[in-house]
Coordinates of C-alpha atoms in Angstrom, one line a residue:
X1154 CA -9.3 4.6 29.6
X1155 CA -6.5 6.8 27.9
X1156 CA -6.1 9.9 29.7
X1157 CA -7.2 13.3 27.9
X1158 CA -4.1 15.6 28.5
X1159 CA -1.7 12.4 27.1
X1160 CA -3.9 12.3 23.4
X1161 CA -3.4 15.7 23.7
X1162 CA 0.4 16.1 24.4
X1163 CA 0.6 13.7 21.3
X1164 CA 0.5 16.5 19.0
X1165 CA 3.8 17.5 19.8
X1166 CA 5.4 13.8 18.9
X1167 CA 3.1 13.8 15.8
X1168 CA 6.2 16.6 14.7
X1169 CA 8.7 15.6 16.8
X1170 CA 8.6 12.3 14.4
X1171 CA 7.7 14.3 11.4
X1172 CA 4.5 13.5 10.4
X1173 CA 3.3 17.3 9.8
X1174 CA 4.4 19.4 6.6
X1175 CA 8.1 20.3 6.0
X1176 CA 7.3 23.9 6.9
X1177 CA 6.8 22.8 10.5
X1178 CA 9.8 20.6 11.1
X1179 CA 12.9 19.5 9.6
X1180 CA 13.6 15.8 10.7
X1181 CA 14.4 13.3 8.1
X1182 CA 10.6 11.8 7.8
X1183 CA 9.5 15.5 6.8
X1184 CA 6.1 15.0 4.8
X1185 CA 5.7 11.5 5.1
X1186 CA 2.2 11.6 5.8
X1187 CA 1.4 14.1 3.0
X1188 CA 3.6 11.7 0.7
X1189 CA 0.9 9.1 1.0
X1190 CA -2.2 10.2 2.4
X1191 CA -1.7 13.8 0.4
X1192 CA -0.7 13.0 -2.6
X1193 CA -1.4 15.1 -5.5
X1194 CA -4.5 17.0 -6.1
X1195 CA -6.5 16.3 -9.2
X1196 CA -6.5 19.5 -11.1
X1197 CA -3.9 20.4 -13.5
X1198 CA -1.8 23.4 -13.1
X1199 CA 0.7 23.5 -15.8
X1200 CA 3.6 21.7 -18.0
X1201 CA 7.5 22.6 -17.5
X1202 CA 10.5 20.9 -17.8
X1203 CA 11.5 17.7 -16.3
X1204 CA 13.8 17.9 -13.6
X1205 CA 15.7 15.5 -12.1
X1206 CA 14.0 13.8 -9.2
X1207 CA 10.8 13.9 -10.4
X1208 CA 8.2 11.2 -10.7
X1209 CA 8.6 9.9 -14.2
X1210 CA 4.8 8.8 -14.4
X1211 CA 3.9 12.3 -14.5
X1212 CA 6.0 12.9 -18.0
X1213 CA 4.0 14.6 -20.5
X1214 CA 4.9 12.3 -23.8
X1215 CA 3.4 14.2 -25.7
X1216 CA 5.0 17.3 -25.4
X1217 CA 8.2 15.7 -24.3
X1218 CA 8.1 14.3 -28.3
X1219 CA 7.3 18.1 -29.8
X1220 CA 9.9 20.2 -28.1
X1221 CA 12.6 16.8 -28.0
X1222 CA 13.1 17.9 -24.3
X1223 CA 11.4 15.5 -21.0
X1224 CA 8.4 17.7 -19.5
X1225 CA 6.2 17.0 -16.7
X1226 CA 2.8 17.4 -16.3
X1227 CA 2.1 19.2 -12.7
X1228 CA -0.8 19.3 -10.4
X1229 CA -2.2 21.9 -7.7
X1230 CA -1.7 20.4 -4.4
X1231 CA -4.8 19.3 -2.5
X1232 CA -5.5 21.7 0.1
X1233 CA -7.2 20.1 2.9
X1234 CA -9.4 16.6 2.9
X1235 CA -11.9 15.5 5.2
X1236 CA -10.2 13.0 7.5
X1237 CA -12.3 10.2 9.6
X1238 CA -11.0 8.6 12.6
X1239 CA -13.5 5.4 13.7
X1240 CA -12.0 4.0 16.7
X1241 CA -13.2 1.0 18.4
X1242 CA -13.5 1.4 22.0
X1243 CA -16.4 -1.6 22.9
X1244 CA -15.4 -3.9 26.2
X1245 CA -13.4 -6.4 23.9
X1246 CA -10.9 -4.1 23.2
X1247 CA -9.8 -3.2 27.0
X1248 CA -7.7 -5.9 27.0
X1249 CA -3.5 -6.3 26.7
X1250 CA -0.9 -8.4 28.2
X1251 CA 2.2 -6.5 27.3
X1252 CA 2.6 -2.6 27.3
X1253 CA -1.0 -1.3 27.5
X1254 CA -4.9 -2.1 26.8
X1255 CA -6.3 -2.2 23.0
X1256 CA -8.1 0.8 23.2
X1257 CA -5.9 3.1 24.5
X1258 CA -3.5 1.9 22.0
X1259 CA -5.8 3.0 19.6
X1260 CA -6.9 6.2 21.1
X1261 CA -2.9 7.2 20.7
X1262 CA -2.8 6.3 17.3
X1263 CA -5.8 8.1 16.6
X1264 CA -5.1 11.2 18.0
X1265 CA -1.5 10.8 16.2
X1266 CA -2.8 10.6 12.8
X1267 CA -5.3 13.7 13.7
X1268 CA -2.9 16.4 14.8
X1269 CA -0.8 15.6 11.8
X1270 CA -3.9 15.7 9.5
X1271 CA -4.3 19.2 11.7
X1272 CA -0.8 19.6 10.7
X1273 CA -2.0 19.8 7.0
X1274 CA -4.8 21.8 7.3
X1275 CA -7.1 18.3 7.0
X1276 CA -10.7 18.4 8.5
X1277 CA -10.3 16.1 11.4
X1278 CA -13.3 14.5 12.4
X1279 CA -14.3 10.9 14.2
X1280 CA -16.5 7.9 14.9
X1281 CA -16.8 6.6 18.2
X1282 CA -18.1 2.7 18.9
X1283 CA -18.1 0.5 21.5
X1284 CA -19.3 3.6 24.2
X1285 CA -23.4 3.0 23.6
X1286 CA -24.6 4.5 20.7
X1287 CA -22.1 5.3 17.7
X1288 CA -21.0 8.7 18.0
X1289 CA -20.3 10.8 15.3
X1290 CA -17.8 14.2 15.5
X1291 CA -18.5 15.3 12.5
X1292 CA -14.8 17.2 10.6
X1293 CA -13.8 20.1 11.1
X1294 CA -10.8 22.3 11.1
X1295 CA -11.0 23.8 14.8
X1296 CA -8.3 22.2 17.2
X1297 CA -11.3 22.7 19.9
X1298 CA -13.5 20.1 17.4
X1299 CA -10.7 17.5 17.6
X1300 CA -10.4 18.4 21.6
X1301 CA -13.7 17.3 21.9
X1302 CA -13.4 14.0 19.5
X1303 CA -10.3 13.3 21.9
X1304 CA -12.3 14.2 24.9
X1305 CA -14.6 11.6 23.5
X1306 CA -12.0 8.7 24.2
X1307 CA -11.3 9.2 27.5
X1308 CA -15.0 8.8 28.4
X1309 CA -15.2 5.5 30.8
X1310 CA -18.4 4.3 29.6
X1311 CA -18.2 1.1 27.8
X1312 CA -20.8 -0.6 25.5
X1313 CA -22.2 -4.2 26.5
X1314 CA -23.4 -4.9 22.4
X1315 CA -22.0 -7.3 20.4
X1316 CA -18.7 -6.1 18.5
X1317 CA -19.8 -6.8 15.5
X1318 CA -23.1 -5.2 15.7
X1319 CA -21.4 -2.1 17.1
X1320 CA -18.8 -2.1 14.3
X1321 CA -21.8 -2.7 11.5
X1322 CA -23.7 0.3 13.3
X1323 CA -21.0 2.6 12.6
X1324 CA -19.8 1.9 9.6
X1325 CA -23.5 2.1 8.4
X1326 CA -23.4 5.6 10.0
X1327 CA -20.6 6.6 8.2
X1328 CA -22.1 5.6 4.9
X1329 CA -24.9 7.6 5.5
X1330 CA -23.4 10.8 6.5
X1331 CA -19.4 10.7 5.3
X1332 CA -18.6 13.3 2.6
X1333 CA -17.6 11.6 -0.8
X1334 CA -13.5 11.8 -0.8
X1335 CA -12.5 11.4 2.9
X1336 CA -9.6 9.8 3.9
X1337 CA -10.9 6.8 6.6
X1338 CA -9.0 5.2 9.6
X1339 CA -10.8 2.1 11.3
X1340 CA -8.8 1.0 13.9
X1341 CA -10.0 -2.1 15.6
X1342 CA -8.5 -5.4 16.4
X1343 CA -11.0 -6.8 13.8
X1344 CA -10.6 -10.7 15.7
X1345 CA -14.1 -11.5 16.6
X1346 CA -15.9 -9.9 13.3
X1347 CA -16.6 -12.1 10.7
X1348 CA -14.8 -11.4 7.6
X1349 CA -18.0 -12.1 5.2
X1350 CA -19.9 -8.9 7.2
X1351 CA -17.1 -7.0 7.2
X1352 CA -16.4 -7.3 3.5
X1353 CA -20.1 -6.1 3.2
X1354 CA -19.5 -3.1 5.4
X1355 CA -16.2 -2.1 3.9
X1356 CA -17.5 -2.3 0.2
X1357 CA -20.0 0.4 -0.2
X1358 CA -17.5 2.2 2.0
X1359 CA -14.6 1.7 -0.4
X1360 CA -16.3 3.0 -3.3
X1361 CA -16.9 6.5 -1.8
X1362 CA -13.7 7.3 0.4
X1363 CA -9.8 6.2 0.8
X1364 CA -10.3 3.5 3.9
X1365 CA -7.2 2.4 6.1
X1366 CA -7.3 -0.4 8.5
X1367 CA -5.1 -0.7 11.7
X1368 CA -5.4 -3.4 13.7
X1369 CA -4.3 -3.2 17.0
X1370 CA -2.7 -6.6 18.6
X1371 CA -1.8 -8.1 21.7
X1372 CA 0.8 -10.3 21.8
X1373 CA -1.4 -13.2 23.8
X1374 CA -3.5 -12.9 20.4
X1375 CA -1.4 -15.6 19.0
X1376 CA 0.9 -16.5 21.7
X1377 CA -0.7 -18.2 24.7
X1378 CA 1.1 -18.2 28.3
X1379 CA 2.0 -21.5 29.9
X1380 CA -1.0 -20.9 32.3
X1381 CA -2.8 -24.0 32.8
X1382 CA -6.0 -24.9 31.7
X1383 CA -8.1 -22.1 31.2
X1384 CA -11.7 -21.1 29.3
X1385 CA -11.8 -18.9 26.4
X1386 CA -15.6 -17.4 24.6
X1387 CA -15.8 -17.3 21.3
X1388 CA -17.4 -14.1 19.1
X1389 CA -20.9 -16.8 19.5
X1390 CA -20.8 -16.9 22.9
X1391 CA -19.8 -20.8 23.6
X1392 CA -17.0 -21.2 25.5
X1393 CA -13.7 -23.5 24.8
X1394 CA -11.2 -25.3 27.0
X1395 CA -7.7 -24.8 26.2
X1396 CA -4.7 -26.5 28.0
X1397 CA -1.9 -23.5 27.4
X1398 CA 0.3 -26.2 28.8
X1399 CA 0.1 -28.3 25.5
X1400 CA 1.7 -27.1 23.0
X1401 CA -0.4 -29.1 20.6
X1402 CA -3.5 -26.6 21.9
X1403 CA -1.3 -23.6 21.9
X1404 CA -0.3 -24.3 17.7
X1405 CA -4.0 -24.6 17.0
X1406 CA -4.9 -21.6 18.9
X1407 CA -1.9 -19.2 16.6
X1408 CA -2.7 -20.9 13.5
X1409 CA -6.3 -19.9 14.1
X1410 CA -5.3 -16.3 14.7
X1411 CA -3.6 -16.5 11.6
X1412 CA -6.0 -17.5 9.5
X1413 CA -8.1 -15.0 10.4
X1414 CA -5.2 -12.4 9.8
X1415 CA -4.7 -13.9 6.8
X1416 CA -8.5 -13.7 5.8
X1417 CA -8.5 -10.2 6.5
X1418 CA -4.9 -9.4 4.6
X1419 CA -6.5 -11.0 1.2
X1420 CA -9.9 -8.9 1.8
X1421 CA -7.8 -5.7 1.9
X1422 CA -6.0 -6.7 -0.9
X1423 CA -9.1 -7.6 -3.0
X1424 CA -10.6 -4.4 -2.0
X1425 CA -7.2 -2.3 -2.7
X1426 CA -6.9 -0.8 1.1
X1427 CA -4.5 0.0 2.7
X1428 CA -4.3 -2.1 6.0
X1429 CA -1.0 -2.4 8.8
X1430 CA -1.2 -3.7 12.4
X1431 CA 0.2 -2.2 16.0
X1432 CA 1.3 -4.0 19.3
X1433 CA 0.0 -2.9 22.8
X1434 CA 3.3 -3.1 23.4
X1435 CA 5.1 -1.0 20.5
X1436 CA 5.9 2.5 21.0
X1437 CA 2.6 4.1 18.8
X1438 CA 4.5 7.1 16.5
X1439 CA 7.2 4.4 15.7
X1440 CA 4.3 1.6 14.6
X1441 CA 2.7 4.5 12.7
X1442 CA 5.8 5.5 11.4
X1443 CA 6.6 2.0 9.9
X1444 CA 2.5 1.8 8.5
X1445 CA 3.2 5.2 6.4
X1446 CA 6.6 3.5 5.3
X1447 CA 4.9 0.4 4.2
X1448 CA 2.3 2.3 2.4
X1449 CA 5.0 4.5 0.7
X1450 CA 6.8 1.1 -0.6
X1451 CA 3.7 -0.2 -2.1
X1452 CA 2.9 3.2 -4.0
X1453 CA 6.8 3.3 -5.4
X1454 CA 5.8 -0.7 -6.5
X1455 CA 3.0 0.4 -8.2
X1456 CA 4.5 2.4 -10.1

C-alpha cells in the first residue's frame, strides 16, 4: 500500500512542478492547474479595454462597435470549488510490472491533484473503493480533512467484490451525495469494466459535475513477456490460455487492450470528458503534468 508520509511529502512537488497559484511559486508551469480546472468564474465583473494577450472570445462586440475601440468582457474569478478524488484501490489494481503497483500509482496522483486544489483554496474531498464498503470524505478545506482522505489510502485492507460492482457502488454514492459543480477525478485502470455500465454510471454523473478520467496502466497491459504458457481470468471469471511465446497470441492480446482503450477514448469524447492515462512506471507530477497540458491544447482548439 502507498505509504502515508510519501502522499504527504507530495505536496511539496505539487509546487515544486507548479501546479499551485503563481503567488506560491514562480516556475514556468505557474497556474496550470487553475488554467484548466479554474477557469473563469461565471459572474460578470466589468468591461475595459482590450489588451494585448487576452482571450479574444471574451471581446465585447458590442461595445467594441460603439466606442470603435476592442473591449473585453471580464469575469470574477471562482474562488474555491468542490474537488472529488475517487480512487480505485480494489485487489485488481495491486498489480504492476515496471515501476510500481496500480494503486499506489494512483494514490500519488491523487494526492497530487489535492494539495494543488489545496493550493487554490479548492475543497478537497474523496471516494474510496475497492477497501469494503465505498467510503466517502466528504470536501473540505482543512489540510487535516485531506490528511485523513490520504490516511485513507494507505489502509491495507483490500475488497474481494467484483470491480465493477465496487466502481458502480461508488459512483452511485457520489450521485447521491456530490454537490452540483464539483470538479471529479476517477482514477482507475477502467480494463475489466464494461463500457455499456460505465457509460450509464458516468452519464447522470456528467450532467451534474466536471468528471476527469485517469487511467492508470501497466506496461504488461498491452505488452506481454516472452514467459511461456501461462493462464489469464477474464472480468467473468473464465479463465484463458495464452502462449506469450507466440507472437500470434501476444497481437491478439494488445489489440484487445486497445479496443477497449479505444472504446473508452470515444465514450469520453461522446460524453465531452476529459480523460488521459499514467504508467506505473512514469514519474506521477511529470504524467500529470502532460494530462493538464493535453487538456490546455484541447481548450485553445476549441476555441
Amino acid at each position: 500500500m502507498p505509504r502515508f508520509d510519501e502522499l504527504v511529502q507530495l505536496r511539496y512537488q505539487a509546487h515544486s512542478v507548479g501546479l499551485v497559484s503563481a503567488q506560491k511559486t514562480h516556475t514556468p508551469l505557474s497556474g496550470l492547474y487553475a488554467s484548466v480546472f479554474r477557469g473563469q468564474g461565471m459572474d460578470f465583473d466589468e468591461v475595459r479595454e482590450y489588451h494585448y494577450g487576452d482571450e479574444i472570445r471574451h471581446i465585447d462586440w458590442r461595445v467594441t462597435a460603439r466606442v470603435r475601440k476592442p473591449y473585453l468582457k471580464t469575469y470574477r474569478e471562482e474562488r474555491e470549488r468542490n474537488v472529488l478524488l475517487c480512487i480505485d484501490m480494489s485487489a485488481v489494481m495491486q498489480f504492476g510490472t515496471r515501476g510500481t503497483f496500480k494503486h499506489i500509482q494512483a494514490a500519488r496522483a491523487a494526492a497530487l491533484l489535492g494539495w494543488s486544489a489545496q493550493g487554490h483554496g479548492d475543497r478537497v474531498g474523496g471516494l474510496i473503493i475497492g477497501q469494503g464498503e465505498p467510503r466517502l470524505y466528504r470536501p473540505n478545506h482543512s489540510q487535516r480533512a485531506f490528511w485523513h482522505l490520504l490516511k485513507g489510502l494507505s489502509d491495507s485492507t483490500t475488497d474481494v467484490k467484483p470491480k465493477d460492482t465496487a466502481l458502480q457502488q461508488g459512483l452511485h454514492l457520489l450521485q447521491r451525495n456530490a454537490q452540483t459543480g464539483a470538479l471529479v477525478f476517477i482514477i482507475s485502470d477502467f480494463h475489466q469494466i464494461e463500457k455499456a455500465m460505465l457509460a450509464q454510471l458516468l452519464r447522470p454523473l456528467h450532467q451534474r459535475h466536471e468528471i476527469v478520467l485517469i487511467t492508470i496502466d501497466d506496461v504488461a497491459d498491452y505488452t506481454l513477456p516472452a514467459i511461456g504458457k501461462i493462464y489469464f481470468t477474464a472480468a467473468d471469471g473464465t479463465n484463458a490460455l495464452i502462449d506469450t511465446d507466440n507472437p500470434i497470441g501476444c497481437l491478439a492480446y494488445r489489440q484487445s487492450w486497445e479496443q477497449q482503450r479505444a472504446e473508452l477514448q470515444t465514450l469520453t469524447r461522446q460524453l465531452q470528458m476529459d480523460f488521459f492515462s499514467l504508467r506505473t512506471d512514469e514519474d506521477v507530477y511529470t504524467g500529470i503534468l502532460n494530462g493538464l497540458r493535453q487538456r490546455a491544447r484541447r481548450q485553445q482548439a476549441h476555441f
